[in-house]
Amino acid sequence: MQKSTIQFLLINCFLAFILVSCGSVTKNYTPKKLDKTSYTVPYFSDSKTDYVYKTNISVYGNELSGIFIAKKINDTTHRIVFTTEFGNKLMDFEISETDFKVNSIVSELDRKILINTLKEDFRLLLKKEYQIQEQFENESDDIYKSADGKRDNYIFISKKDQKLEKIVHASQTKEKFTLLFSSENNIFAEKIQIIHQNIKLKIELNYFKSE
């Protein structure tokens, strides 16, 4: 099980720098007067909750299933653990907007490109607060632009029910990866997808309901 897991996850190391042009990120959006200067993400915010999801990772047609566990351990930091379906730990790390600490990782997965990809993905997933610089809209969503170093994040809020539906991490011309959320109450996300546009990597998280 561990060998197949390792073989699967290391595929993204070889093609991680392939870029696909997507055109201007905001070309299909209409500028709108700014109605807020910050946005607080409702998900992964309860320190009393262990956020446990069944996980499916797809890379270039290969599939891996396992368990993802996230826990807020203080005001700024989450701990994330990946295990196989049989409970064997693959990775254990702590992450905040400014710090990243690897507590443990199997040696075959200890690759810089792989770690940096996951760090970027989950740092955005667990980010709590966004400062808003610009606002746009399309037919269904209000879209808020937040600067993120050399890139930007675009936050999509449904006009219908004000739920967070999507976050796009992008440069001025290319979408790098997208977070998609499905939530019944806009407090807890039952399903999350992380889809990369520059490599064929997709991570799907489905809330694990204990029997």
PDB file of C-alpha atoms in Angstrom:
ATOM      1  CA  MET A   1       0.000   0.000   0.000  1.00  0.00           C
ATOM      2  CA  GLN A   2       2.787   2.429   0.918  1.00  0.00           C
ATOM      3  CA  LYS A   3       4.752   1.730  -2.271  1.00  0.00           C
ATOM      4  CA  SER A   4       1.749   2.411  -4.500  1.00  0.00           C
ATOM      5  CA  THR A   5       0.992   5.573  -2.514  1.00  0.00           C
ATOM      6  CA  ILE A   6       4.526   6.852  -2.945  1.00  0.00           C
ATOM      7  CA  GLN A   7       4.650   6.025  -6.659  1.00  0.00           C
ATOM      8  CA  PHE A   8       1.381   7.834  -7.164  1.00  0.00           C
ATOM      9  CA  LEU A   9       2.213  11.018  -5.309  1.00  0.00           C
ATOM     10  CA  LEU A  10       5.668  11.471  -6.798  1.00  0.00           C
ATOM     11  CA  ILE A  11       4.289  11.754 -10.326  1.00  0.00           C
ATOM     12  CA  ASN A  12       3.597  15.445  -9.828  1.00  0.00           C
ATOM     13  CA  CYS A  13       7.271  16.095  -9.077  1.00  0.00           C
ATOM     14  CA  PHE A  14       8.310  15.565 -12.703  1.00  0.00           C
ATOM     15  CA  LEU A  15       5.800  17.850 -14.372  1.00  0.00           C
ATOM     16  CA  ALA A  16       5.184  20.500 -11.731  1.00  0.00           C
ATOM     17  CA  PHE A  17       6.597  23.326 -13.833  1.00  0.00           C
ATOM     18  CA  ILE A  18       4.409  22.875 -16.922  1.00  0.00           C
ATOM     19  CA  LEU A  19       2.378  26.072 -17.339  1.00  0.00           C
ATOM     20  CA  VAL A  20      -0.890  26.464 -19.208  1.00  0.00           C
ATOM     21  CA  SER A  21      -1.994  29.922 -20.301  1.00  0.00           C
ATOM     22  CA  CYS A  22      -5.541  30.793 -19.253  1.00  0.00           C
ATOM     23  CA  GLY A  23      -5.838  34.384 -20.430  1.00  0.00           C
ATOM     24  CA  SER A  24      -6.758  37.357 -18.256  1.00  0.00           C
ATOM     25  CA  VAL A  25      -8.380  36.143 -15.029  1.00  0.00           C
ATOM     26  CA  THR A  26     -10.883  39.004 -14.851  1.00  0.00           C
ATOM     27  CA  LYS A  27     -11.740  39.334 -18.546  1.00  0.00           C
ATOM     28  CA  ASN A  28     -15.244  37.895 -18.073  1.00  0.00           C
ATOM     29  CA  TYR A  29     -16.001  39.813 -14.866  1.00  0.00           C
ATOM     30  CA  THR A  30     -17.669  43.209 -14.498  1.00  0.00           C
ATOM     31  CA  PRO A  31     -16.000  45.748 -12.160  1.00  0.00           C
ATOM     32  CA  LYS A  32     -18.159  46.747  -9.212  1.00  0.00           C
ATOM     33  CA  LYS A  33     -18.005  49.315  -6.409  1.00  0.00           C
ATOM     34  CA  LEU A  34     -16.219  47.848  -3.385  1.00  0.00           C
ATOM     35  CA  ASP A  35     -18.678  46.974  -0.616  1.00  0.00           C
ATOM     36  CA  LYS A  36     -16.187  45.485   1.897  1.00  0.00           C
ATOM     37  CA  THR A  37     -12.505  45.773   2.724  1.00  0.00           C
ATOM     38  CA  SER A  38     -12.025  42.324   4.262  1.00  0.00           C
ATOM     39  CA  TYR A  39     -13.540  38.860   4.180  1.00  0.00           C
ATOM     40  CA  THR A  40     -13.420  36.153   6.867  1.00  0.00           C
ATOM     41  CA  VAL A  41     -13.616  32.524   5.733  1.00  0.00           C
ATOM     42  CA  PRO A  42     -16.155  30.547   7.799  1.00  0.00           C
ATOM     43  CA  TYR A  43     -14.520  27.115   7.379  1.00  0.00           C
ATOM     44  CA  PHE A  44     -11.881  25.356   9.558  1.00  0.00           C
ATOM     45  CA  SER A  45     -12.242  27.972  12.290  1.00  0.00           C
ATOM     46  CA  ASP A  46     -13.415  25.933  15.302  1.00  0.00           C
ATOM     47  CA  SER A  47     -10.524  24.836  17.533  1.00  0.00           C
ATOM     48  CA  LYS A  48     -12.766  22.237  19.201  1.00  0.00           C
ATOM     49  CA  THR A  49     -13.422  20.406  15.940  1.00  0.00           C
ATOM     50  CA  ASP A  50     -11.320  17.764  14.217  1.00  0.00           C
ATOM     51  CA  TYR A  51     -12.026  18.239  10.523  1.00  0.00           C
ATOM     52  CA  VAL A  52     -11.858  14.734   9.066  1.00  0.00           C
ATOM     53  CA  TYR A  53     -12.339  14.045   5.364  1.00  0.00           C
ATOM     54  CA  LYS A  54     -12.078  11.056   3.108  1.00  0.00           C
ATOM     55  CA  THR A  55      -9.552  12.056   0.486  1.00  0.00           C
ATOM     56  CA  ASN A  56      -9.136  11.184  -3.163  1.00  0.00           C
ATOM     57  CA  ILE A  57      -6.104  12.472  -5.051  1.00  0.00           C
ATOM     58  CA  SER A  58      -5.856  12.235  -8.833  1.00  0.00           C
ATOM     59  CA  VAL A  59      -2.609  12.896 -10.704  1.00  0.00           C
ATOM     60  CA  TYR A  60      -2.383  12.196 -14.441  1.00  0.00           C
ATOM     61  CA  GLY A  61      -5.022   9.479 -14.290  1.00  0.00           C
ATOM     62  CA  ASN A  62      -3.672   7.793 -11.154  1.00  0.00           C
ATOM     63  CA  GLU A  63      -5.865   7.594  -8.047  1.00  0.00           C
ATOM     64  CA  LEU A  64      -5.134   7.477  -4.313  1.00  0.00           C
ATOM     65  CA  SER A  65      -7.602   7.298  -1.427  1.00  0.00           C
ATOM     66  CA  GLY A  66      -6.857   8.140   2.199  1.00  0.00           C
ATOM     67  CA  ILE A  67      -7.805  10.311   5.169  1.00  0.00           C
ATOM     68  CA  PHE A  68      -7.178  14.057   5.694  1.00  0.00           C
ATOM     69  CA  ILE A  69      -7.384  15.493   9.218  1.00  0.00           C
ATOM     70  CA  ALA A  70      -7.105  19.211  10.030  1.00  0.00           C
ATOM     71  CA  LYS A  71      -7.108  20.681  13.530  1.00  0.00           C
ATOM     72  CA  LYS A  72      -6.838  24.332  14.564  1.00  0.00           C
ATOM     73  CA  ILE A  73      -4.236  24.286  17.343  1.00  0.00           C
ATOM     74  CA  ASN A  74      -4.029  28.045  18.045  1.00  0.00           C
ATOM     75  CA  ASP A  75      -5.208  31.362  16.589  1.00  0.00           C
ATOM     76  CA  THR A  76      -2.888  31.201  13.582  1.00  0.00           C
ATOM     77  CA  THR A  77      -1.912  27.562  13.039  1.00  0.00           C
ATOM     78  CA  HIS A  78      -3.495  24.307  11.892  1.00  0.00           C
ATOM     79  CA  ARG A  79      -2.088  20.819  12.125  1.00  0.00           C
ATOM     80  CA  ILE A  80      -2.678  18.557   9.119  1.00  0.00           C
ATOM     81  CA  VAL A  81      -2.221  14.793   9.009  1.00  0.00           C
ATOM     82  CA  PHE A  82      -2.464  12.527   5.943  1.00  0.00           C
ATOM     83  CA  THR A  83      -2.941   8.805   6.455  1.00  0.00           C
ATOM     84  CA  THR A  84      -3.737   5.822   4.289  1.00  0.00           C
ATOM     85  CA  GLU A  85      -7.188   4.263   4.601  1.00  0.00           C
ATOM     86  CA  PHE A  86      -5.581   1.759   6.990  1.00  0.00           C
ATOM     87  CA  GLY A  87      -4.345   4.515   9.316  1.00  0.00           C
ATOM     88  CA  ASN A  88      -0.661   4.534   8.326  1.00  0.00           C
ATOM     89  CA  LYS A  89       0.648   8.094   8.646  1.00  0.00           C
ATOM     90  CA  LEU A  90       2.163   9.584   5.487  1.00  0.00           C
ATOM     91  CA  MET A  91       2.585  13.245   6.452  1.00  0.00           C
ATOM     92  CA  ASP A  92       2.136  15.361   9.547  1.00  0.00           C
ATOM     93  CA  PHE A  93       2.729  19.101   9.420  1.00  0.00           C
ATOM     94  CA  GLU A  94       1.765  22.417  11.023  1.00  0.00           C
ATOM     95  CA  ILE A  95       0.910  25.374   8.822  1.00  0.00           C
ATOM     96  CA  SER A  96       0.054  29.059   9.177  1.00  0.00           C
ATOM     97  CA  GLU A  97       0.242  32.019   6.821  1.00  0.00           C
ATOM     98  CA  THR A  98       3.870  32.648   7.810  1.00  0.00           C
ATOM     99  CA  ASP A  99       5.225  29.332   9.116  1.00  0.00           C
ATOM    100  CA  PHE A 100       5.415  25.719   7.999  1.00  0.00           C
ATOM    101  CA  LYS A 101       6.753  22.832  10.074  1.00  0.00           C
ATOM    102  CA  VAL A 102       7.030  19.198   9.019  1.00  0.00           C
ATOM    103  CA  ASN A 103       6.535  16.981  12.072  1.00  0.00           C
ATOM    104  CA  SER A 104       6.962  13.758  10.119  1.00  0.00           C
ATOM    105  CA  ILE A 105       6.907  12.465   6.562  1.00  0.00           C
ATOM    106  CA  VAL A 106       7.756   9.124   4.989  1.00  0.00           C
ATOM    107  CA  SER A 107      11.168   9.389   3.339  1.00  0.00           C
ATOM    108  CA  GLU A 108       9.933   8.598  -0.176  1.00  0.00           C
ATOM    109  CA  LEU A 109       7.558  11.588  -0.066  1.00  0.00           C
ATOM    110  CA  ASP A 110      10.156  13.995   1.303  1.00  0.00           C
ATOM    111  CA  ARG A 111      10.497  15.895  -1.977  1.00  0.00           C
ATOM    112  CA  LYS A 112      10.678  19.684  -2.136  1.00  0.00           C
ATOM    113  CA  ILE A 113       8.307  20.128  -5.087  1.00  0.00           C
ATOM    114  CA  LEU A 114       5.658  17.882  -3.576  1.00  0.00           C
ATOM    115  CA  ILE A 115       5.880  19.526  -0.147  1.00  0.00           C
ATOM    116  CA  ASN A 116       5.757  23.045  -1.595  1.00  0.00           C
ATOM    117  CA  THR A 117       2.721  22.175  -3.734  1.00  0.00           C
ATOM    118  CA  LEU A 118       0.782  20.842  -0.755  1.00  0.00           C
ATOM    119  CA  LYS A 119       1.943  23.730   1.438  1.00  0.00           C
ATOM    120  CA  GLU A 120       0.585  26.270  -1.044  1.00  0.00           C
ATOM    121  CA  ASP A 121      -2.683  24.360  -1.487  1.00  0.00           C
ATOM    122  CA  PHE A 122      -3.447  23.961   2.192  1.00  0.00           C
ATOM    123  CA  ARG A 123      -2.184  27.364   3.244  1.00  0.00           C
ATOM    124  CA  LEU A 124      -4.878  28.833   1.001  1.00  0.00           C
ATOM    125  CA  LEU A 125      -7.470  26.287   2.147  1.00  0.00           C
ATOM    126  CA  LEU A 126      -6.927  27.206   5.810  1.00  0.00           C
ATOM    127  CA  LYS A 127      -6.447  30.956   5.342  1.00  0.00           C
ATOM    128  CA  LYS A 128      -8.821  32.845   7.606  1.00  0.00           C
ATOM    129  CA  GLU A 129      -8.788  36.508   6.578  1.00  0.00           C
ATOM    130  CA  TYR A 130      -8.523  38.279   3.221  1.00  0.00           C
ATOM    131  CA  GLN A 131      -7.919  41.974   2.658  1.00  0.00           C
ATOM    132  CA  ILE A 132      -9.945  43.120  -0.362  1.00  0.00           C
ATOM    133  CA  GLN A 133      -8.569  45.524  -2.997  1.00  0.00           C
ATOM    134  CA  GLU A 134     -11.060  45.206  -5.860  1.00  0.00           C
ATOM    135  CA  GLN A 135     -14.511  43.817  -6.534  1.00  0.00           C
ATOM    136  CA  PHE A 136     -16.128  42.298  -9.617  1.00  0.00           C
ATOM    137  CA  GLU A 137     -19.254  40.352 -10.426  1.00  0.00           C
ATOM    138  CA  ASN A 138     -20.664  37.862 -12.855  1.00  0.00           C
ATOM    139  CA  GLU A 139     -24.203  36.611 -13.243  1.00  0.00           C
ATOM    140  CA  SER A 140     -24.168  34.449 -10.102  1.00  0.00           C
ATOM    141  CA  ASP A 141     -21.365  35.717  -7.834  1.00  0.00           C
ATOM    142  CA  ASP A 142     -19.736  38.725  -6.249  1.00  0.00           C
ATOM    143  CA  ILE A 143     -15.978  38.338  -6.769  1.00  0.00           C
ATOM    144  CA  TYR A 144     -13.419  39.883  -4.422  1.00  0.00           C
ATOM    145  CA  LYS A 145      -9.748  40.308  -5.324  1.00  0.00           C
ATOM    146  CA  SER A 146      -7.175  39.967  -2.545  1.00  0.00           C
ATOM    147  CA  ALA A 147      -3.434  40.427  -3.088  1.00  0.00           C
ATOM    148  CA  ASP A 148      -1.277  37.439  -2.099  1.00  0.00           C
ATOM    149  CA  GLY A 149       2.399  38.221  -2.643  1.00  0.00           C
ATOM    150  CA  LYS A 150       3.134  38.116  -6.364  1.00  0.00           C
ATOM    151  CA  ARG A 151      -0.252  36.533  -7.048  1.00  0.00           C
ATOM    152  CA  ASP A 152      -3.880  37.274  -6.237  1.00  0.00           C
ATOM    153  CA  ASN A 153      -6.803  35.385  -4.780  1.00  0.00           C
ATOM    154  CA  TYR A 154     -10.305  35.749  -6.217  1.00  0.00           C
ATOM    155  CA  ILE A 155     -13.079  34.931  -3.746  1.00  0.00           C
ATOM    156  CA  PHE A 156     -16.467  33.982  -5.193  1.00  0.00           C
ATOM    157  CA  ILE A 157     -19.500  34.625  -2.980  1.00  0.00           C
ATOM    158  CA  SER A 158     -22.914  33.479  -4.198  1.00  0.00           C
ATOM    159  CA  LYS A 159     -25.376  36.331  -4.760  1.00  0.00           C
ATOM    160  CA  LYS A 160     -28.228  33.949  -4.004  1.00  0.00           C
ATOM    161  CA  ASP A 161     -27.280  32.746  -0.503  1.00  0.00           C
ATOM    162  CA  GLN A 162     -23.986  34.537   0.317  1.00  0.00           C
ATOM    163  CA  LYS A 163     -22.060  31.264   0.566  1.00  0.00           C
ATOM    164  CA  LEU A 164     -18.362  30.990  -0.215  1.00  0.00           C
ATOM    165  CA  GLU A 165     -18.279  28.897  -3.383  1.00  0.00           C
ATOM    166  CA  LYS A 166     -14.802  29.227  -4.851  1.00  0.00           C
ATOM    167  CA  ILE A 167     -11.333  30.726  -4.399  1.00  0.00           C
ATOM    168  CA  VAL A 168      -9.030  31.085  -7.403  1.00  0.00           C
ATOM    169  CA  HIS A 169      -5.285  31.539  -6.863  1.00  0.00           C
ATOM    170  CA  ALA A 170      -3.807  33.263  -9.916  1.00  0.00           C
ATOM    171  CA  SER A 171      -1.307  35.594 -11.506  1.00  0.00           C
ATOM    172  CA  GLN A 172      -2.528  38.478 -13.660  1.00  0.00           C
ATOM    173  CA  THR A 173      -2.897  36.157 -16.654  1.00  0.00           C
ATOM    174  CA  LYS A 174      -3.045  32.573 -15.362  1.00  0.00           C
ATOM    175  CA  GLU A 175      -5.151  30.660 -12.902  1.00  0.00           C
ATOM    176  CA  LYS A 176      -2.826  28.418 -10.892  1.00  0.00           C
ATOM    177  CA  PHE A 177      -5.315  26.419  -8.810  1.00  0.00           C
ATOM    178  CA  THR A 178      -8.894  26.623  -7.588  1.00  0.00           C
ATOM    179  CA  LEU A 179     -10.670  25.682  -4.366  1.00  0.00           C
ATOM    180  CA  LEU A 180     -14.322  24.658  -4.727  1.00  0.00           C
ATOM    181  CA  PHE A 181     -16.607  24.441  -1.682  1.00  0.00           C
ATOM    182  CA  SER A 182     -19.961  22.742  -1.112  1.00  0.00           C
ATOM    183  CA  SER A 183     -21.623  23.766   2.147  1.00  0.00           C
ATOM    184  CA  GLU A 184     -25.150  23.438   3.460  1.00  0.00           C
ATOM    185  CA  ASN A 185     -24.878  26.141   6.114  1.00  0.00           C
ATOM    186  CA  ASN A 186     -21.791  28.204   5.143  1.00  0.00           C
ATOM    187  CA  ILE A 187     -20.182  27.145   8.435  1.00  0.00           C
ATOM    188  CA  PHE A 188     -18.866  23.695   7.556  1.00  0.00           C
ATOM    189  CA  ALA A 189     -17.766  22.572   4.093  1.00  0.00           C
ATOM    190  CA  GLU A 190     -19.026  19.057   3.373  1.00  0.00           C
ATOM    191  CA  LYS A 191     -17.061  18.773   0.145  1.00  0.00           C
ATOM    192  CA  ILE A 192     -13.907  20.523  -1.062  1.00  0.00           C
ATOM    193  CA  GLN A 193     -12.050  20.220  -4.339  1.00  0.00           C
ATOM    194  CA  ILE A 194      -8.562  21.553  -5.071  1.00  0.00           C
ATOM    195  CA  ILE A 195      -7.995  21.638  -8.822  1.00  0.00           C
ATOM    196  CA  HIS A 196      -4.693  22.679 -10.406  1.00  0.00           C
ATOM    197  CA  GLN A 197      -4.674  24.316 -13.810  1.00  0.00           C
ATOM    198  CA  ASN A 198      -0.907  24.054 -14.474  1.00  0.00           C
ATOM    199  CA  ILE A 199      -0.538  20.361 -13.570  1.00  0.00           C
ATOM    200  CA  LYS A 200      -3.042  17.526 -13.666  1.00  0.00           C
ATOM    201  CA  LEU A 201      -3.512  17.390  -9.900  1.00  0.00           C
ATOM    202  CA  LYS A 202      -6.897  17.246  -8.203  1.00  0.00           C
ATOM    203  CA  ILE A 203      -7.577  16.725  -4.497  1.00  0.00           C
ATOM    204  CA  GLU A 204     -11.118  15.963  -3.348  1.00  0.00           C
ATOM    205  CA  LEU A 205     -12.127  16.053   0.321  1.00  0.00           C
ATOM    206  CA  ASN A 206     -15.454  14.585   1.456  1.00  0.00           C
ATOM    207  CA  TYR A 207     -16.540  14.986   5.061  1.00  0.00           C
ATOM    208  CA  PHE A 208     -16.085  11.726   6.951  1.00  0.00           C
ATOM    209  CA  LYS A 209     -19.259  10.888   8.862  1.00  0.00           C
ATOM    210  CA  SER A 210     -18.624   8.361  11.611  1.00  0.00           C
ATOM    211  CA  GLU A 211     -21.106   5.505  11.789  1.00  0.00           C
TER     212      GLU A 211
END
